[in-house]
Coordinates of C-alpha atoms in Angstrom, one line a residue:
Chain A
M1 CA -59.5 -60.3 32.1
K2 CA -58.2 -56.9 31.3
I3 CA -57.6 -56.7 28.4
S4 CA -55.9 -53.8 25.7
L5 CA -56.5 -53.5 22.1
I6 CA -53.7 -52.4 20.0
G7 CA -55.8 -51.6 16.3
S8 CA -59.0 -50.8 15.8
G9 CA -60.1 -51.8 12.3
N10 CA -62.3 -54.9 11.3
V11 CA -61.0 -57.6 13.5
A12 CA -60.2 -55.4 16.4
T13 CA -63.6 -53.9 16.6
H14 CA -65.3 -57.4 15.9
L15 CA -63.1 -58.9 18.7
A16 CA -63.4 -56.4 20.9
C17 CA -67.1 -56.0 21.1
A18 CA -67.6 -59.7 21.7
L19 CA -65.1 -59.5 24.6
Y20 CA -66.8 -56.9 26.2
D21 CA -70.3 -59.0 25.7
L22 CA -68.7 -61.5 27.7
K23 CA -67.7 -59.2 30.5
H24 CA -64.1 -59.0 29.7
Q25 CA -63.1 -55.5 30.8
I26 CA -61.2 -53.6 27.4
V27 CA -59.2 -51.0 29.4
Q28 CA -57.7 -49.0 26.1
V29 CA -58.3 -49.0 22.7
Y30 CA -54.3 -47.9 20.7
S31 CA -54.8 -46.6 17.4
P32 CA -52.3 -44.2 15.7
N33 CA -55.5 -42.5 14.2
C34 CA -57.1 -40.8 17.1
Q35 CA -60.5 -40.6 15.7
N36 CA -60.9 -44.4 15.0
A37 CA -59.6 -45.4 18.6
Q38 CA -62.3 -42.9 19.8
L39 CA -65.1 -44.7 17.9
L40 CA -64.3 -48.4 19.0
A41 CA -63.5 -47.4 22.6
Q42 CA -66.7 -45.6 22.9
R43 CA -68.5 -49.0 22.2
V44 CA -66.6 -51.0 24.5
K45 CA -66.1 -48.2 27.6
A46 CA -62.2 -47.9 26.9
Q47 CA -60.0 -45.1 27.0
P48 CA -58.7 -44.0 23.4
I49 CA -54.9 -43.8 23.1
D50 CA -52.5 -42.9 20.1
Q51 CA -49.3 -43.8 21.7
L52 CA -48.4 -47.0 22.7
K53 CA -45.9 -45.8 25.5
K54 CA -49.5 -44.9 27.5
L55 CA -50.8 -48.1 27.5
Q56 CA -51.4 -49.5 31.5
P57 CA -50.7 -52.9 32.6
T58 CA -53.2 -55.2 31.9
D59 CA -53.8 -59.2 31.4
L60 CA -53.7 -59.3 27.5
Y61 CA -52.5 -57.3 24.7
L62 CA -54.5 -57.9 21.9
I63 CA -52.8 -57.0 18.5
A64 CA -55.2 -56.6 15.4
V65 CA -53.3 -54.5 13.3
K66 CA -52.8 -55.1 9.7
D67 CA -49.5 -57.9 9.7
S68 CA -46.6 -55.2 8.2
A69 CA -47.6 -53.3 11.0
I70 CA -47.2 -56.1 13.8
G71 CA -43.3 -55.9 13.7
E72 CA -43.1 -52.4 14.9
V73 CA -45.7 -52.8 17.3
A74 CA -44.2 -55.5 19.1
K75 CA -40.9 -53.5 19.1
Q76 CA -42.4 -50.9 20.7
L77 CA -44.3 -53.2 23.5
A78 CA -40.7 -54.8 24.0
S79 CA -39.7 -51.1 24.9
L80 CA -42.3 -50.9 27.5
N81 CA -41.1 -53.9 29.4
I82 CA -44.2 -55.5 29.5
D83 CA -45.6 -58.5 31.9
G84 CA -48.7 -59.2 30.5
L85 CA -49.3 -61.8 27.7
V86 CA -49.1 -60.5 24.1
V87 CA -50.7 -62.0 21.3
H88 CA -51.4 -60.8 17.3
T89 CA -54.5 -61.8 15.6
S90 CA -53.3 -62.9 11.9
G91 CA -53.2 -65.3 9.8
S92 CA -50.1 -65.2 8.2
T93 CA -47.8 -63.8 10.5
A94 CA -45.5 -66.0 12.5
L95 CA -45.6 -66.4 16.3
D96 CA -42.0 -65.6 16.8
A97 CA -43.1 -62.3 15.1
I98 CA -43.7 -60.9 18.6
K99 CA -41.4 -62.7 20.8
H100 CA -39.6 -59.9 21.9
S101 CA -42.7 -58.0 23.3
S102 CA -43.0 -60.0 26.4
P103 CA -42.0 -63.2 27.8
Y104 CA -45.4 -64.4 27.3
Y105 CA -46.8 -64.5 24.0
G106 CA -49.0 -66.0 21.7
V107 CA -51.8 -66.0 18.3
F108 CA -55.3 -65.8 18.5
Y109 CA -56.1 -66.2 15.2
P110 CA -60.4 -66.0 14.1
L111 CA -60.8 -67.6 10.6
Q112 CA -63.4 -65.4 9.4
T113 CA -64.3 -62.6 7.1
F114 CA -64.9 -59.1 9.0
S115 CA -66.4 -56.2 7.4
K116 CA -67.9 -53.3 9.2
G117 CA -71.8 -53.1 9.3
K118 CA -71.8 -57.1 9.6
A119 CA -72.7 -58.8 12.9
V120 CA -70.4 -61.8 13.3
D121 CA -71.6 -65.0 15.1
F122 CA -68.2 -66.1 16.9
A123 CA -70.1 -69.4 17.9
Q124 CA -69.1 -70.3 14.1
V125 CA -65.8 -68.5 14.0
P126 CA -62.7 -71.1 14.4
L127 CA -60.2 -70.2 16.4
L128 CA -56.5 -70.7 15.7
L129 CA -54.3 -70.6 18.8
E130 CA -51.0 -70.6 19.1
G131 CA -48.5 -69.8 22.3
S132 CA -45.1 -69.6 23.6
H133 CA -45.4 -71.8 26.6
A134 CA -48.1 -74.2 27.6
E135 CA -49.5 -72.1 29.9
V136 CA -50.0 -69.8 27.5
L137 CA -51.9 -71.7 25.3
Q138 CA -54.0 -73.2 27.9
Q139 CA -54.8 -69.4 28.9
L140 CA -56.0 -68.4 25.4
D141 CA -58.1 -72.1 25.0
I142 CA -59.7 -71.1 28.0
L143 CA -60.6 -67.5 26.6
A144 CA -61.2 -68.7 22.9
R145 CA -64.3 -71.5 24.2
Q146 CA -65.8 -68.6 25.8
L147 CA -66.1 -67.3 22.2
S148 CA -66.6 -70.2 20.1
P149 CA -66.7 -74.6 20.4
Q150 CA -64.5 -74.5 17.4
V151 CA -61.0 -74.0 19.4
Y152 CA -57.4 -75.5 17.4
H153 CA -53.8 -75.6 18.4
Y154 CA -52.2 -75.0 15.4
S155 CA -48.9 -74.1 14.4
T156 CA -47.9 -71.2 12.4
Q157 CA -47.1 -73.3 9.2
Q158 CA -50.8 -75.0 9.5
R159 CA -52.1 -71.4 10.0
R160 CA -50.6 -69.8 7.0
S161 CA -51.8 -72.6 5.0
L162 CA -55.3 -72.6 6.2
H163 CA -55.0 -68.5 5.6
L164 CA -53.6 -68.8 2.0
A165 CA -56.4 -71.4 1.6
A166 CA -59.1 -68.9 3.3
V167 CA -57.7 -66.1 0.4
I168 CA -58.2 -68.6 -2.2
A169 CA -61.9 -70.1 -1.3
C170 CA -63.4 -66.9 -0.3
N171 CA -61.1 -63.6 -0.7
F172 CA -61.1 -64.9 -4.4
S173 CA -64.8 -65.7 -4.7
N174 CA -65.9 -62.8 -3.4
Y175 CA -64.0 -61.0 -6.1
L176 CA -65.6 -63.1 -8.7
Y177 CA -69.0 -61.9 -7.0
S178 CA -67.7 -58.5 -7.7
V179 CA -66.8 -59.2 -11.1
A180 CA -70.1 -60.7 -12.0
D181 CA -72.0 -57.7 -10.4
G182 CA -69.9 -55.4 -12.4
Y183 CA -70.6 -57.5 -15.4
L184 CA -74.2 -57.6 -14.8
T185 CA -74.5 -54.0 -14.6
G186 CA -73.1 -53.2 -17.7
Q187 CA -75.7 -55.5 -19.5
G188 CA -78.8 -53.5 -17.4
V189 CA -79.5 -56.7 -15.2
E190 CA -80.0 -57.3 -11.7
F191 CA -77.4 -59.3 -9.9
D192 CA -79.8 -59.9 -7.1
L193 CA -81.2 -62.9 -9.2
L194 CA -77.7 -64.4 -8.9
K195 CA -77.9 -64.5 -4.6
P196 CA -79.8 -67.7 -4.0
L197 CA -77.4 -69.0 -6.5
I198 CA -74.2 -68.0 -4.6
L199 CA -75.8 -68.9 -1.5
E200 CA -76.5 -72.3 -2.7
T201 CA -72.8 -72.7 -4.0
A202 CA -71.4 -72.1 -0.7
A203 CA -74.4 -74.5 1.4
K204 CA -73.5 -77.4 -1.1
V205 CA -70.0 -77.7 0.0
Q206 CA -70.9 -77.8 3.8
E207 CA -71.6 -81.3 3.1
H208 CA -70.4 -82.6 0.2
A209 CA -66.6 -82.2 -1.2
P210 CA -66.8 -79.2 -3.8
I211 CA -65.0 -81.5 -6.4
E212 CA -68.4 -83.5 -6.8
M213 CA -70.4 -80.2 -6.4
Q214 CA -69.0 -78.8 -9.7
T215 CA -71.5 -78.1 -12.2
G216 CA -71.5 -75.6 -15.1
P217 CA -70.2 -75.8 -19.0
A218 CA -66.7 -76.2 -17.9
V219 CA -67.0 -79.5 -16.0
R220 CA -69.9 -80.6 -19.0
Q221 CA -66.8 -80.0 -21.5
D222 CA -69.6 -77.9 -23.1
Q223 CA -67.7 -76.3 -25.6
G224 CA -70.4 -74.6 -27.7
I225 CA -71.3 -72.8 -24.5
L226 CA -67.6 -71.9 -23.5
D227 CA -66.9 -70.7 -27.1
M228 CA -70.2 -68.4 -26.7
H229 CA -69.2 -66.8 -23.4
R230 CA -65.9 -66.3 -24.8
H231 CA -67.7 -64.3 -27.9
M232 CA -69.7 -62.6 -25.3
L233 CA -66.6 -61.3 -23.6
D234 CA -64.7 -60.4 -26.4
S235 CA -65.2 -56.2 -25.4
Q236 CA -63.6 -57.5 -22.0
P237 CA -60.4 -59.2 -22.6
Q238 CA -59.3 -59.0 -18.9
L239 CA -62.5 -60.8 -18.1
Q240 CA -62.4 -63.3 -21.1
Q241 CA -58.3 -63.9 -19.9
L242 CA -59.9 -65.1 -16.5
Y243 CA -62.9 -67.1 -17.6
Q244 CA -60.4 -68.9 -20.2
L245 CA -57.9 -69.9 -16.9
L246 CA -60.8 -70.9 -15.0
S247 CA -62.6 -72.8 -17.3
A248 CA -59.1 -74.6 -18.2
G249 CA -58.6 -75.3 -14.4
I250 CA -62.1 -76.8 -14.0
M251 CA -61.5 -78.8 -17.3
Q252 CA -58.1 -79.9 -16.1
L253 CA -59.1 -80.8 -12.7
H254 CA -62.0 -82.9 -13.8
T255 CA -59.8 -84.9 -16.5
K256 CA -57.1 -86.0 -14.1
P257 CA -57.1 -90.2 -14.0
Chain B
M1 CA -100.3 -80.5 -16.4
K2 CA -99.6 -83.7 -18.5
I3 CA -96.0 -83.3 -19.0
S4 CA -92.9 -85.4 -20.9
L5 CA -89.9 -84.8 -19.6
I6 CA -87.0 -84.8 -22.0
G7 CA -83.5 -85.6 -20.2
S8 CA -82.7 -87.4 -17.1
G9 CA -79.7 -85.4 -15.9
N10 CA -79.3 -83.1 -12.4
V11 CA -82.1 -80.2 -13.8
A12 CA -84.8 -82.7 -15.4
T13 CA -84.7 -84.6 -11.9
H14 CA -84.9 -81.8 -9.6
L15 CA -87.8 -80.3 -12.0
A16 CA -89.4 -83.7 -12.6
C17 CA -89.7 -84.6 -8.7
A18 CA -90.6 -80.6 -7.8
L19 CA -93.7 -80.9 -10.7
Y20 CA -94.6 -84.3 -9.4
D21 CA -95.1 -83.4 -6.0
L22 CA -97.0 -80.4 -7.2
K23 CA -99.5 -83.2 -8.9
H24 CA -98.5 -82.9 -12.0
Q25 CA -98.5 -85.9 -14.1
I26 CA -94.9 -86.9 -15.6
V27 CA -96.4 -89.0 -18.4
Q28 CA -93.0 -90.2 -19.9
V29 CA -89.3 -89.6 -19.4
Y30 CA -86.7 -90.0 -22.1
S31 CA -83.2 -90.7 -22.1
P32 CA -80.9 -92.3 -24.8
N33 CA -79.8 -94.0 -21.7
C34 CA -82.6 -96.5 -20.6
Q35 CA -81.1 -97.1 -17.5
N36 CA -81.3 -93.3 -16.9
A37 CA -84.9 -93.2 -17.7
Q38 CA -85.9 -95.8 -15.6
L39 CA -84.1 -94.2 -12.7
L40 CA -86.3 -90.8 -12.6
A41 CA -89.5 -92.4 -14.3
Q42 CA -89.4 -94.8 -11.2
R43 CA -89.4 -91.9 -9.0
V44 CA -92.0 -90.1 -10.7
K45 CA -94.3 -92.8 -11.7
A46 CA -93.6 -92.5 -15.2
Q47 CA -92.8 -94.6 -18.5
P48 CA -89.2 -94.3 -19.3
I49 CA -88.6 -94.4 -23.5
D50 CA -85.3 -94.5 -25.1
Q51 CA -86.6 -93.2 -28.3
L52 CA -88.3 -89.7 -29.1
K53 CA -90.7 -91.2 -31.6
K54 CA -92.3 -93.1 -28.7
L55 CA -93.5 -89.9 -26.9
Q56 CA -97.3 -89.7 -26.4
P57 CA -99.3 -86.3 -26.9
T58 CA -98.5 -84.1 -23.6
D59 CA -99.8 -80.8 -22.5
L60 CA -96.1 -79.7 -21.6
Y61 CA -92.9 -81.0 -23.5
L62 CA -89.6 -80.3 -20.9
I63 CA -86.2 -80.3 -22.7
A64 CA -83.9 -80.4 -19.9
V65 CA -80.9 -81.8 -22.1
K66 CA -77.2 -80.4 -22.3
D67 CA -77.0 -77.3 -24.4
S68 CA -75.6 -78.7 -27.2
A69 CA -78.2 -81.4 -27.5
I70 CA -81.2 -79.3 -27.6
G71 CA -81.0 -78.8 -31.5
E72 CA -81.2 -82.5 -32.2
V73 CA -84.0 -82.9 -29.8
A74 CA -86.0 -80.2 -31.4
K75 CA -85.2 -81.4 -35.1
Q76 CA -86.7 -85.1 -33.8
L77 CA -89.9 -83.1 -31.9
A78 CA -90.6 -80.9 -35.2
S79 CA -90.9 -84.5 -37.1
L80 CA -93.4 -85.8 -34.8
N81 CA -95.7 -82.8 -35.4
I82 CA -96.3 -81.9 -31.8
D83 CA -98.7 -79.4 -30.9
G84 CA -98.1 -79.3 -27.1
L85 CA -96.1 -76.8 -25.5
V86 CA -92.0 -77.2 -25.7
V87 CA -90.1 -75.3 -24.0
H88 CA -86.0 -75.7 -23.1
T89 CA -84.3 -75.4 -19.7
S90 CA -81.3 -73.8 -20.7
G91 CA -79.7 -70.7 -19.9
S92 CA -77.7 -70.0 -22.7
T93 CA -79.8 -71.8 -25.5
A94 CA -81.4 -68.9 -27.4
L95 CA -85.7 -69.6 -27.5
D96 CA -85.1 -69.6 -31.4
A97 CA -83.0 -73.0 -31.2
I98 CA -86.6 -74.8 -30.5
K99 CA -89.0 -73.0 -32.7
H100 CA -89.7 -75.6 -35.1
S101 CA -90.5 -78.1 -32.4
S102 CA -94.0 -76.8 -32.2
P103 CA -96.2 -74.0 -32.9
Y104 CA -95.6 -73.0 -29.2
Y105 CA -92.4 -73.2 -27.5
G106 CA -90.7 -71.5 -24.7
V107 CA -88.1 -71.3 -22.4
F108 CA -88.4 -72.2 -18.4
Y109 CA -85.0 -71.7 -17.2
P110 CA -84.2 -72.4 -13.4
L111 CA -81.3 -70.1 -12.0
Q112 CA -79.7 -72.6 -9.7
T113 CA -76.9 -74.9 -9.2
F114 CA -78.2 -78.8 -8.9
S115 CA -76.4 -81.4 -7.9
K116 CA -77.5 -85.5 -7.4
G117 CA -77.5 -86.2 -3.5
K118 CA -78.5 -82.6 -2.5
A119 CA -82.3 -81.7 -2.3
V120 CA -83.6 -78.1 -3.7
D121 CA -85.7 -76.0 -2.5
F122 CA -87.4 -74.4 -5.8
A123 CA -89.0 -71.2 -3.6
Q124 CA -85.4 -69.9 -3.3
V125 CA -84.9 -70.6 -7.1
P126 CA -85.5 -67.5 -9.7
L127 CA -87.5 -68.8 -12.7
L128 CA -86.6 -66.9 -15.9
L129 CA -89.3 -67.3 -18.8
E130 CA -89.6 -66.7 -22.2
G131 CA -92.6 -67.6 -24.8
S132 CA -93.0 -67.5 -28.3
H133 CA -96.5 -66.2 -27.8
A134 CA -98.1 -64.1 -24.9
E135 CA -100.4 -66.7 -24.2
V136 CA -97.0 -69.1 -24.0
L137 CA -95.4 -67.2 -21.4
Q138 CA -98.6 -66.8 -19.4
Q139 CA -99.2 -70.5 -19.1
L140 CA -95.9 -70.9 -18.0
D141 CA -95.6 -68.0 -15.5
I142 CA -98.7 -70.1 -13.8
L143 CA -96.8 -73.0 -14.1
A144 CA -93.5 -71.0 -12.6
R145 CA -95.4 -69.5 -9.7
Q146 CA -96.7 -72.8 -8.7
L147 CA -92.9 -73.6 -7.6
S148 CA -91.1 -70.4 -6.9
P149 CA -91.9 -66.5 -6.3
Q150 CA -89.2 -65.4 -7.9
V151 CA -90.5 -65.1 -11.4
Y152 CA -89.2 -63.3 -14.7
H153 CA -89.9 -62.5 -17.8
Y154 CA -86.6 -62.2 -19.4
S155 CA -85.4 -62.0 -22.9
T156 CA -82.3 -64.8 -24.6
Q157 CA -79.9 -62.2 -24.3
Q158 CA -80.8 -61.2 -20.6
R159 CA -80.7 -64.8 -19.6
R160 CA -77.6 -65.3 -21.3
S161 CA -75.7 -62.6 -19.3
L162 CA -77.2 -64.2 -16.3
H163 CA -76.1 -67.4 -17.4
L164 CA -72.4 -66.1 -18.0
A165 CA -72.3 -64.3 -14.4
A166 CA -73.7 -67.2 -12.7
V167 CA -70.6 -69.0 -14.2
I168 CA -68.2 -66.3 -13.0
A169 CA -70.0 -66.0 -9.6
C170 CA -70.6 -69.6 -8.8
N171 CA -69.2 -72.1 -11.1
F172 CA -65.7 -70.5 -10.7
S173 CA -66.3 -70.0 -6.6
N174 CA -66.7 -73.8 -6.7
Y175 CA -64.0 -74.3 -8.6
L176 CA -61.6 -72.2 -5.9
Y177 CA -63.1 -74.1 -3.3
S178 CA -61.8 -77.6 -4.7
V179 CA -58.5 -75.6 -5.2
A180 CA -58.2 -74.5 -1.6
D181 CA -59.3 -78.3 -0.8
G182 CA -56.8 -79.7 -3.0
Y183 CA -54.0 -77.3 -1.4
L184 CA -54.8 -78.1 2.1
T185 CA -54.9 -81.6 1.9
G186 CA -51.6 -81.3 0.4
Q187 CA -50.6 -79.6 3.5
G188 CA -52.3 -81.9 5.9
V189 CA -54.9 -79.2 7.1
E190 CA -58.5 -79.7 7.4
F191 CA -60.8 -78.3 4.8
D192 CA -63.7 -78.5 7.2
L193 CA -62.4 -75.0 8.9
L194 CA -62.7 -73.2 5.8
K195 CA -66.4 -74.0 5.7
P196 CA -67.9 -71.2 8.2
L197 CA -66.1 -68.8 6.2
I198 CA -67.2 -69.8 2.8
L199 CA -70.4 -69.6 3.9
E200 CA -70.2 -66.3 5.7
T201 CA -68.5 -64.9 2.2
A202 CA -71.6 -65.7 0.7
A203 CA -73.9 -64.8 3.5
K204 CA -72.6 -61.1 3.2
V205 CA -73.2 -60.6 -0.4
Q206 CA -76.8 -61.2 0.1
E207 CA -77.0 -57.9 1.9
H208 CA -74.4 -55.8 1.1
A209 CA -72.4 -55.0 -2.7
P210 CA -69.7 -57.5 -3.2
I211 CA -66.9 -54.9 -3.7
E212 CA -67.8 -53.2 -0.3
M213 CA -67.4 -56.9 1.4
Q214 CA -64.0 -57.6 -0.2
T215 CA -61.2 -58.3 2.6
G216 CA -58.0 -60.1 1.9
P217 CA -54.2 -59.0 1.4
A218 CA -54.8 -57.7 -2.0
V219 CA -57.6 -55.3 -1.4
R220 CA -55.2 -54.1 1.5
Q221 CA -52.3 -53.9 -0.8
D222 CA -50.6 -56.1 2.1
Q223 CA -47.3 -56.5 -0.3
G224 CA -45.4 -58.7 2.3
I225 CA -48.3 -61.5 2.5
L226 CA -48.8 -61.5 -1.1
D227 CA -45.3 -62.1 -1.4
M228 CA -45.2 -64.8 1.2
H229 CA -48.3 -66.5 -0.4
R230 CA -46.6 -66.2 -3.9
H231 CA -43.4 -67.9 -2.4
M232 CA -45.9 -70.7 -0.5
L233 CA -46.9 -71.5 -4.1
D234 CA -43.5 -71.9 -5.9
S235 CA -43.6 -75.6 -6.3
Q236 CA -47.4 -75.2 -7.5
P237 CA -46.9 -73.0 -10.6
Q238 CA -50.4 -73.2 -11.9
L239 CA -52.0 -71.9 -8.7
Q240 CA -49.3 -69.4 -7.9
Q241 CA -50.4 -68.3 -11.6
L242 CA -54.0 -68.0 -10.4
Y243 CA -53.1 -66.5 -7.1
Q244 CA -51.7 -63.5 -9.0
L245 CA -54.4 -63.2 -11.5
L246 CA -56.9 -62.8 -8.8
S247 CA -54.9 -60.5 -6.3
A248 CA -54.1 -58.3 -9.5
G249 CA -57.7 -58.5 -10.4
I250 CA -58.8 -57.2 -7.0
M251 CA -56.0 -54.6 -6.6
Q252 CA -57.1 -53.4 -10.0
L253 CA -60.9 -53.0 -8.9
H254 CA -60.1 -51.4 -5.7
T255 CA -57.9 -48.8 -7.2
K256 CA -60.0 -47.4 -9.7
P257 CA -61.0 -43.8 -9.6

């Protein structure tokens, strides 16, 4: 497929490189920031552009920009009378948000966390698809299965629910890792020691329901340790509040009838 | 070594099995609940006992009971005039809590999450040691290195800090997985799709600082998505509060000078 890439962030970069490795042709990479477009374009042998009106006709226009910019991109594409397939890659933006961009449009959402400097194995990434027409969905399905065996046809609402759950389970977990890191640094203790435990905690729920894998003082109702931890956080009221709220949540979840 | 095991929960079970596999002799397993003691004793060919006064002399008395019960166990051991080495396995209990139990005492804390029905590779488990005497520490060090290359001599305070950080990074993350699971079940969407993302989130921080790996709407300051997620949680005020607090935490952490 001839593909135009709109965006040059983490999702755009990982998708572009994966599609390029599959021998698809990335024709152009658009970014309002010319330098970002150039960096990615160089890696996938594409032409960098900093204006959407410079887009050449291709089979697929892949929008991988932040959610708040998708509407504006769709509007500009609409004025270009594109007839290729336009898809966005967002977990939370409706299919309809790009309905004026082209007669054929869809969603191609990779449910994974992408960071610069960390390679992604797309075979491990669930891909959630939505299409304006059955033919669009079929075309996206063929493309998606080249990247991953985990392909799902999900409605906007289902995709949004998953995205929200992903924020809770993953973005928030990473935040807790950061908080633990910051706390340990303040105590002169190495964060490195926590790494096997962090990995094991995630590994356990691959095969078991998380509610059955809960450990720690809150689920044991160990008031002595909970009190001690609260005192240890006396000088950090925000962290103390977080500790209390999450401990109370665990206790409540595990005392329900 | 001849070892007496005091306790029959998750930590006791995993430690007993690992030490048994290393050809140490587990002589007796104590639990106030006779059935629990029997179950574990059977697996490691030990004698189950339900009274501490039935303890035979051994080299090592391993206390793996909940934190709030350690003091009472130590008190009972003191009355038995034990002269073997007594150690507890708790992240948050002071070394001094067992100082009357025997002339020689210490701490042997495995920094990992143990659940029934999930095997543990001790080679991946950091072991934190403390001892009443240099000789005790040396003896525990030799035993620990049979289980894991990751052996650390940590003070009670350092160990407590690590335990608190572990609760934040791991027990709370598991809680967030449970919350995401519960939310998705309510939406008729499969939790399974989140599993690769959960694993990748934990894998990323093995090599990179968590603060650099943060993704999601809060760190992008994407107010549109944050607002949408808040509305999606209108009917679940507790979850909504959790979402708000953690999102605010991420934004604050990432806007600090």
